[in-house]
Amino acid sequence: MDGGSPMQISTPNEDPVPRVLQDAIGVNLAVDVDGAPEHLQQGLQQIIGSHNVAYFAQTSSAQAEHVWSVQFEHTEDVASGTFDVRSVTGQVPQITVRYNRTIDAFRALGQVLTAARAAEVAALTNPDALQTPDFTISESAQFETLALMIDCSRNGVLNVNSVRAMLRNMALMGYTMLQLYTEDTYKVEGEPFFGYLRGGYTHDELRAIDDYAFAMGIEVVACIQTLGHLGQMLQWPRYAGLRDTNEVILSRAPETYAFLEKLIKAASAPLRSKRIHIGMDEAYGVGEGRFRGLYGQVEGTAIFVEHLGRVHAICAQLGLRAMIWSDMLFCLAAKNNALYAYYDQSNNPAEALSRVEGIPQDIDLVFWDYYHTQPEIYARKIQQHKDLGCNSPWMAGGAWTWSRLWCHVPFSFESNRASLIAAKSQPGRVASFMLTIWGDEGNECDFFSALPVMLYVANHAHTDKSEIDAVFMENAFAAVCGGSLGDWMAASGVDELPQPNEARAQMPSNMSKWLLWEDPMLSFMSPQYAGLALDEHYAGTASRLLDCALAPNTRYPLNRLLRMPGLLARVLSLKCNLRDRLARPYKAGDRTALLQVAETRLRPLIEAQRELWLYHRARWMRIYKPFGWETLELRYGGLAARLHTMYDRIVAYALCLPCSALRKSRAVGVAAGVSRHPALLPGRSRLPSLTVPFDSAGDVSGPSMSADAGSGLSMGEVPAWLPSITSADSSDDPAAMSMGLGWPVTACTSSLPACTIPACGPLQSHADTNAPAPLPVLTALPATSDTDNVTTINALGVRELGGEGDFWLQPAPLLPPELDPQDSFPRDIGCLGEEDMDTVIDSIPELEEDLLCIYENSYTSLLLDYGRVTAPSRLG
C-alpha cells in the first residue's frame, strides 16, 4: 500500500452538499423485517425503531417520495466477513443483501443507507437516481475482530440507553466487539466498597447490554484491571492489605488472587463471551511499595510475568481467553516507567523476557499507540510484539476524547490512518484492531463526539486501500449517524489554533480545556496564545456550531450535539485575552474603560459560562449515570465563583467603592433563557428599553445602569390577570416596580423593602465624575398578546452579580387565562407542567437537554411552540 496523504475533509467555510438536501429525506427504506432470517429480526427492529428513524419507512414521521424495499438472505456462499448488495429496479426498487455473519448484514444495511444518501445527491442532476437505483456493493473485512473500547471508569459511566445507542451505530458500521473499560465500575457481590458511589454496572445491566448487542452480532467482552489503575478501590481501608502502591495491587499475596478471582467472575458472568481483557497497563511502581517490604527486591519484569501467569491460570480455570495491554513488558525491560520506553523503536523486551519464565502462549498482547502519524513506526513495533512470541498481536488506536471537552477528529483521523495502514499491510498484518475512547481527567468529553472517528476506522477496516474518499465519508456520516461531517470537523476548532498548519507533535492541542479552567484573574497561560486572534476564531466557531445545532433540520438530527462545542467556543471567545483587556486600562488608570470591559466582556462571560454549565449538566444526565458529575460541577462552581469575584472587585475599583457597598446596588437579572432552540425561543421581541430612576433612599452612587437595545429588557405594563408580588407593607409604594420575562412581575428585597431590585444592564460611565451620578434602574419586558411571540415564561437565571444575596422572588401563576393548562391552546401552543414533562420529552427527544435544562431551573411552567419542533431522531 502507498503512504498517500491523509483524508481531506472540506474546510469549515465549504459546503460540499447542496443545501436543498437539508430540507427533507428523499428516500425511505422499507426493510422486510418479518421476511428476514430469524436471527436478524430483533436487531433490525432495534435499528429501525430507534436509529436515524427518518430514513426508515416504518418510523419516518414524514414519508419520502421514493421507497426502496430491502431484504436479507443468509448464505454460506458468501465468505465470513464479506457481503454483497444488489439493486433491482422496478415500481418499487428491490435491494437484496447477501451475507454470512450477522454483523455483516448490519454493516451492509449501513452501506445501503449511504447509497440512499448518495442517490439523493445524484438526483440533483439525474432525477432517475432515486426512482431507478442501479448499484452493487461488495466489501471484505480486513480484520477478524474490529473492536470498540469505551472508558467507563473516569467519572462517566454510560447509562444503558447510551450503550445501546453506541451499539446501533457500531452495528451499522460493522464493529464486531464492544469492551466497556471498568476499573471498579461493576458490582461485585460482598464487596460494597468496590466501586463505592461510582455508578457501577449491575449484573442485570450488563446482561441487558449483552443481549442487545448479541441481536446485532456484536460480542461484549469484559475489560477490567488486575494489577494497576486500581487506585479508586485501594483508597478504602477495606483493601489496605491488598495495596502495593496507591494504584497497584499487591502481587504474590494469596489473598490478592482470591480477590481477583471474584472480580473476574463478576465481570464475565453476565456476558456470553469467553474472552476477557485483564488490563495490566501503566502499573508503574509495581514491586516498589509494600511488596518490597514483604518479599524483598525483585526485578520488575519477573514480578509482572509471575503475576500475569497466576491471573492467566484463574482465567483458564474459568474457561476464559485473556488479553492484556502490552506496555509494561517494554517499560519494565527498559527500566523506564515513561511511555517513551514503550514507543522507543530500539527497545525490544525479548531479551529481558528470555531471562524469566515466558508469557503464556494463549495471552493476546494489545499494542496501543494513539500518537504517531507514520505507518512505519507502528509496523516496527508490531514486529517487536511478534518477536515476543505473540504471532498476531492486537493493534489499538484512539479517538482523542481524553483531556478535552470534544473529540479532536482531524488528529484522530491522522493517527488511526497510520496504524490501520500498518495493521493491514504485510509483514505486520494483524487479525484484530481496536479503537479506544478514553475519558482521562474527569471525562468532560461527550463520547458521542467520537462518532466520526468510529465511522472512519470502520470504513478503513473494510477496504484494502490506504485512503477513504471524503465524499463517501460525508454521505456515510449523514446516513448512518445523522450528522454533517463538515460541521463536526469544524467542531474540532475549539482545540485548533488559528495559525498555519505545522507538523504535529505526538498529541493535538487541548487549548479549550486549559483556557476554560485557567484562573481568569491570573491567566497564567495567556502568553501561550499571545498574538493569536483567538477572539475572532472562537466567535466564528461558536456562531457556526450554534447555528448548526439549533436549526430545525431533519436531515442532520445529530447536529444538535454540536451545541456543546458551540457554547464552549462562545465562552472561550469572551474569556481569552480577558486579563489583557482589563490590565491595559488598569495600568492607564482609566476606570471608565475598565468598567466598560467588565460590563461588555466579563458579565456576558458569566452568563455564557452559566449556560455552558447548565447544558453540560443536562447532557451528562442524559448519557451518563449521575455519579461523577460532582467532579465537573466543582470545576464549574470554582470558575463561576472566580468570575463573580473578579467582576465584584473590578466594578468596586472602577466605582471607587468597597465591595461591601455593592450589596445595596447589586444587579439582579432575569435571564432570557438558556436555550436558543427555535422551538423554545420563537422570535422573541428585541425592543429598546426605557430608563426609570431608582429613587429609594440609599448611599450608593455611581454610573447609571440601563438596558440597551437588543437586550430583551424594556418597560411594560402588568397584565390585569397577573398577580402582583410585593412585600406586605409596600403594595402602595410608587417605588415598587415590575419586572419579568415575557410578562412582568414585581419583586422586593428584604434589605430594601418597597423598592425596585436593580436589573442587569450595561453600565455607562458618568461624564462628570464629581457630579452625583444616577442610581441603578429597573427594566422589564413588555407585555404582549401575540402568541407567535411567546417565549419561555419562568424565573430562569434569577441571580445576583454583586455578591451573595438577600433578595427573594416569589413564583406566581404566569399563565394568562387563554393559555391556562385546563383550557384549549391556540393553534400549536402547549404548556409543559411537571406531570406531562416526561411525555413531552419522549415525543421530542432531541429537545430533552433543552427542556430539562430550562425546566429544572424554573419556578413556573414553560410554553413550547410544537410547530417549530423537528422530527425526533433518538440517535443518542
PDB file of C-alpha atoms in Angstrom, residues 621-725:
ATOM      1  CA  MET A 621     -27.551  13.335  32.916  1.00  0.00           C
ATOM      2  CA  ARG A 622     -28.857  12.108  29.584  1.00  0.00           C
ATOM      3  CA  ILE A 623     -25.927   9.915  28.535  1.00  0.00           C
ATOM      4  CA  TYR A 624     -24.099   9.022  31.767  1.00  0.00           C
ATOM      5  CA  LYS A 625     -25.081   7.847  35.197  1.00  0.00           C
ATOM      6  CA  PRO A 626     -25.228  10.793  37.642  1.00  0.00           C
ATOM      7  CA  PHE A 627     -22.190   9.614  39.591  1.00  0.00           C
ATOM      8  CA  GLY A 628     -19.049  11.505  38.663  1.00  0.00           C
ATOM      9  CA  TRP A 629     -20.725  14.755  37.679  1.00  0.00           C
ATOM     10  CA  GLU A 630     -19.756  16.183  41.066  1.00  0.00           C
ATOM     11  CA  THR A 631     -16.138  16.395  39.883  1.00  0.00           C
ATOM     12  CA  LEU A 632     -17.026  18.575  36.906  1.00  0.00           C
ATOM     13  CA  GLU A 633     -19.550  20.629  38.845  1.00  0.00           C
ATOM     14  CA  LEU A 634     -16.841  21.558  41.329  1.00  0.00           C
ATOM     15  CA  ARG A 635     -14.809  22.866  38.399  1.00  0.00           C
ATOM     16  CA  TYR A 636     -17.741  24.873  37.054  1.00  0.00           C
ATOM     17  CA  GLY A 637     -18.524  26.149  40.538  1.00  0.00           C
ATOM     18  CA  GLY A 638     -14.957  27.234  41.103  1.00  0.00           C
ATOM     19  CA  LEU A 639     -14.866  29.032  37.769  1.00  0.00           C
ATOM     20  CA  ALA A 640     -18.176  30.769  38.439  1.00  0.00           C
ATOM     21  CA  ALA A 641     -17.025  31.910  41.879  1.00  0.00           C
ATOM     22  CA  ARG A 642     -13.801  33.326  40.480  1.00  0.00           C
ATOM     23  CA  LEU A 643     -15.647  35.169  37.710  1.00  0.00           C
ATOM     24  CA  HIS A 644     -18.067  36.710  40.232  1.00  0.00           C
ATOM     25  CA  THR A 645     -15.208  37.747  42.494  1.00  0.00           C
ATOM     26  CA  MET A 646     -13.363  39.212  39.533  1.00  0.00           C
ATOM     27  CA  TYR A 647     -16.444  41.183  38.487  1.00  0.00           C
ATOM     28  CA  ASP A 648     -17.148  42.478  42.017  1.00  0.00           C
ATOM     29  CA  ARG A 649     -13.598  43.645  42.600  1.00  0.00           C
ATOM     30  CA  ILE A 650     -13.263  45.339  39.228  1.00  0.00           C
ATOM     31  CA  VAL A 651     -16.614  47.134  39.472  1.00  0.00           C
ATOM     32  CA  ALA A 652     -15.903  48.217  43.058  1.00  0.00           C
ATOM     33  CA  TYR A 653     -12.499  49.549  41.993  1.00  0.00           C
ATOM     34  CA  ALA A 654     -13.949  51.333  38.966  1.00  0.00           C
ATOM     35  CA  LEU A 655     -16.691  52.967  41.080  1.00  0.00           C
ATOM     36  CA  CYS A 656     -14.298  53.831  43.923  1.00  0.00           C
ATOM     37  CA  LEU A 657     -16.403  51.773  46.298  1.00  0.00           C
ATOM     38  CA  PRO A 658     -15.676  48.967  48.730  1.00  0.00           C
ATOM     39  CA  CYS A 659     -17.041  45.611  47.639  1.00  0.00           C
ATOM     40  CA  SER A 660     -19.408  45.589  50.604  1.00  0.00           C
ATOM     41  CA  ALA A 661     -21.249  48.607  49.177  1.00  0.00           C
ATOM     42  CA  LEU A 662     -22.231  46.572  46.136  1.00  0.00           C
ATOM     43  CA  ARG A 663     -24.685  44.664  48.301  1.00  0.00           C
ATOM     44  CA  LYS A 664     -27.048  47.661  48.206  1.00  0.00           C
ATOM     45  CA  SER A 665     -26.862  48.118  44.464  1.00  0.00           C
ATOM     46  CA  ARG A 666     -26.407  44.588  43.270  1.00  0.00           C
ATOM     47  CA  ALA A 667     -27.563  43.792  39.769  1.00  0.00           C
ATOM     48  CA  VAL A 668     -30.183  41.076  39.787  1.00  0.00           C
ATOM     49  CA  GLY A 669     -31.041  39.791  36.309  1.00  0.00           C
ATOM     50  CA  VAL A 670     -33.771  37.672  34.882  1.00  0.00           C
ATOM     51  CA  ALA A 671     -32.042  35.866  32.047  1.00  0.00           C
ATOM     52  CA  ALA A 672     -33.823  35.344  28.758  1.00  0.00           C
ATOM     53  CA  GLY A 673     -33.496  31.572  28.942  1.00  0.00           C
ATOM     54  CA  VAL A 674     -30.659  29.124  28.460  1.00  0.00           C
ATOM     55  CA  SER A 675     -31.986  27.626  25.244  1.00  0.00           C
ATOM     56  CA  ARG A 676     -31.604  29.111  21.790  1.00  0.00           C
ATOM     57  CA  HIS A 677     -33.634  26.334  20.173  1.00  0.00           C
ATOM     58  CA  PRO A 678     -36.217  27.912  17.831  1.00  0.00           C
ATOM     59  CA  ALA A 679     -38.947  25.757  19.337  1.00  0.00           C
ATOM     60  CA  LEU A 680     -38.275  27.298  22.725  1.00  0.00           C
ATOM     61  CA  LEU A 681     -37.482  30.866  21.723  1.00  0.00           C
ATOM     62  CA  PRO A 682     -39.734  31.667  18.765  1.00  0.00           C
ATOM     63  CA  GLY A 683     -38.941  35.173  17.560  1.00  0.00           C
ATOM     64  CA  ARG A 684     -38.543  36.934  20.911  1.00  0.00           C
ATOM     65  CA  SER A 685     -39.080  40.682  20.672  1.00  0.00           C
ATOM     66  CA  ARG A 686     -35.969  42.829  20.941  1.00  0.00           C
ATOM     67  CA  LEU A 687     -37.297  46.294  21.828  1.00  0.00           C
ATOM     68  CA  PRO A 688     -35.234  49.242  23.103  1.00  0.00           C
ATOM     69  CA  SER A 689     -35.534  49.789  26.841  1.00  0.00           C
ATOM     70  CA  LEU A 690     -36.564  52.821  28.837  1.00  0.00           C
ATOM     71  CA  THR A 691     -34.765  54.100  31.904  1.00  0.00           C
ATOM     72  CA  VAL A 692     -36.564  54.847  35.181  1.00  0.00           C
ATOM     73  CA  PRO A 693     -34.790  56.421  38.176  1.00  0.00           C
ATOM     74  CA  PHE A 694     -34.180  54.340  41.252  1.00  0.00           C
ATOM     75  CA  ASP A 695     -35.109  56.915  43.895  1.00  0.00           C
ATOM     76  CA  SER A 696     -35.061  54.884  47.073  1.00  0.00           C
ATOM     77  CA  ALA A 697     -33.053  56.150  49.984  1.00  0.00           C
ATOM     78  CA  GLY A 698     -29.557  54.779  49.781  1.00  0.00           C
ATOM     79  CA  ASP A 699     -25.938  55.796  49.846  1.00  0.00           C
ATOM     80  CA  VAL A 700     -24.838  54.124  46.631  1.00  0.00           C
ATOM     81  CA  SER A 701     -23.541  56.336  43.853  1.00  0.00           C
ATOM     82  CA  GLY A 702     -22.014  55.575  40.524  1.00  0.00           C
ATOM     83  CA  PRO A 703     -22.789  55.309  36.814  1.00  0.00           C
ATOM     84  CA  SER A 704     -26.345  54.641  35.698  1.00  0.00           C
ATOM     85  CA  MET A 705     -27.438  51.135  34.813  1.00  0.00           C
ATOM     86  CA  SER A 706     -29.896  50.628  31.953  1.00  0.00           C
ATOM     87  CA  ALA A 707     -30.813  48.075  29.332  1.00  0.00           C
ATOM     88  CA  ASP A 708     -29.695  48.757  25.793  1.00  0.00           C
ATOM     89  CA  ALA A 709     -31.410  47.998  22.504  1.00  0.00           C
ATOM     90  CA  GLY A 710     -31.405  44.302  21.851  1.00  0.00           C
ATOM     91  CA  SER A 711     -31.035  43.296  25.479  1.00  0.00           C
ATOM     92  CA  GLY A 712     -34.560  41.888  25.633  1.00  0.00           C
ATOM     93  CA  LEU A 713     -35.324  44.117  28.657  1.00  0.00           C
ATOM     94  CA  SER A 714     -37.731  47.060  28.426  1.00  0.00           C
ATOM     95  CA  MET A 715     -40.542  48.772  30.310  1.00  0.00           C
ATOM     96  CA  GLY A 716     -44.053  47.330  30.178  1.00  0.00           C
ATOM     97  CA  GLU A 717     -47.399  47.297  31.920  1.00  0.00           C
ATOM     98  CA  VAL A 718     -48.554  44.468  34.117  1.00  0.00           C
ATOM     99  CA  PRO A 719     -51.444  42.482  32.543  1.00  0.00           C
ATOM    100  CA  ALA A 720     -54.646  42.503  34.585  1.00  0.00           C
ATOM    101  CA  TRP A 721     -54.551  38.760  35.082  1.00  0.00           C
ATOM    102  CA  LEU A 722     -51.043  38.775  36.622  1.00  0.00           C
ATOM    103  CA  PRO A 723     -50.962  38.741  40.455  1.00  0.00           C
ATOM    104  CA  SER A 724     -48.645  41.301  41.967  1.00  0.00           C
ATOM    105  CA  ILE A 725     -45.712  40.149  44.062  1.00  0.00           C
TER     106      ILE A 725
END
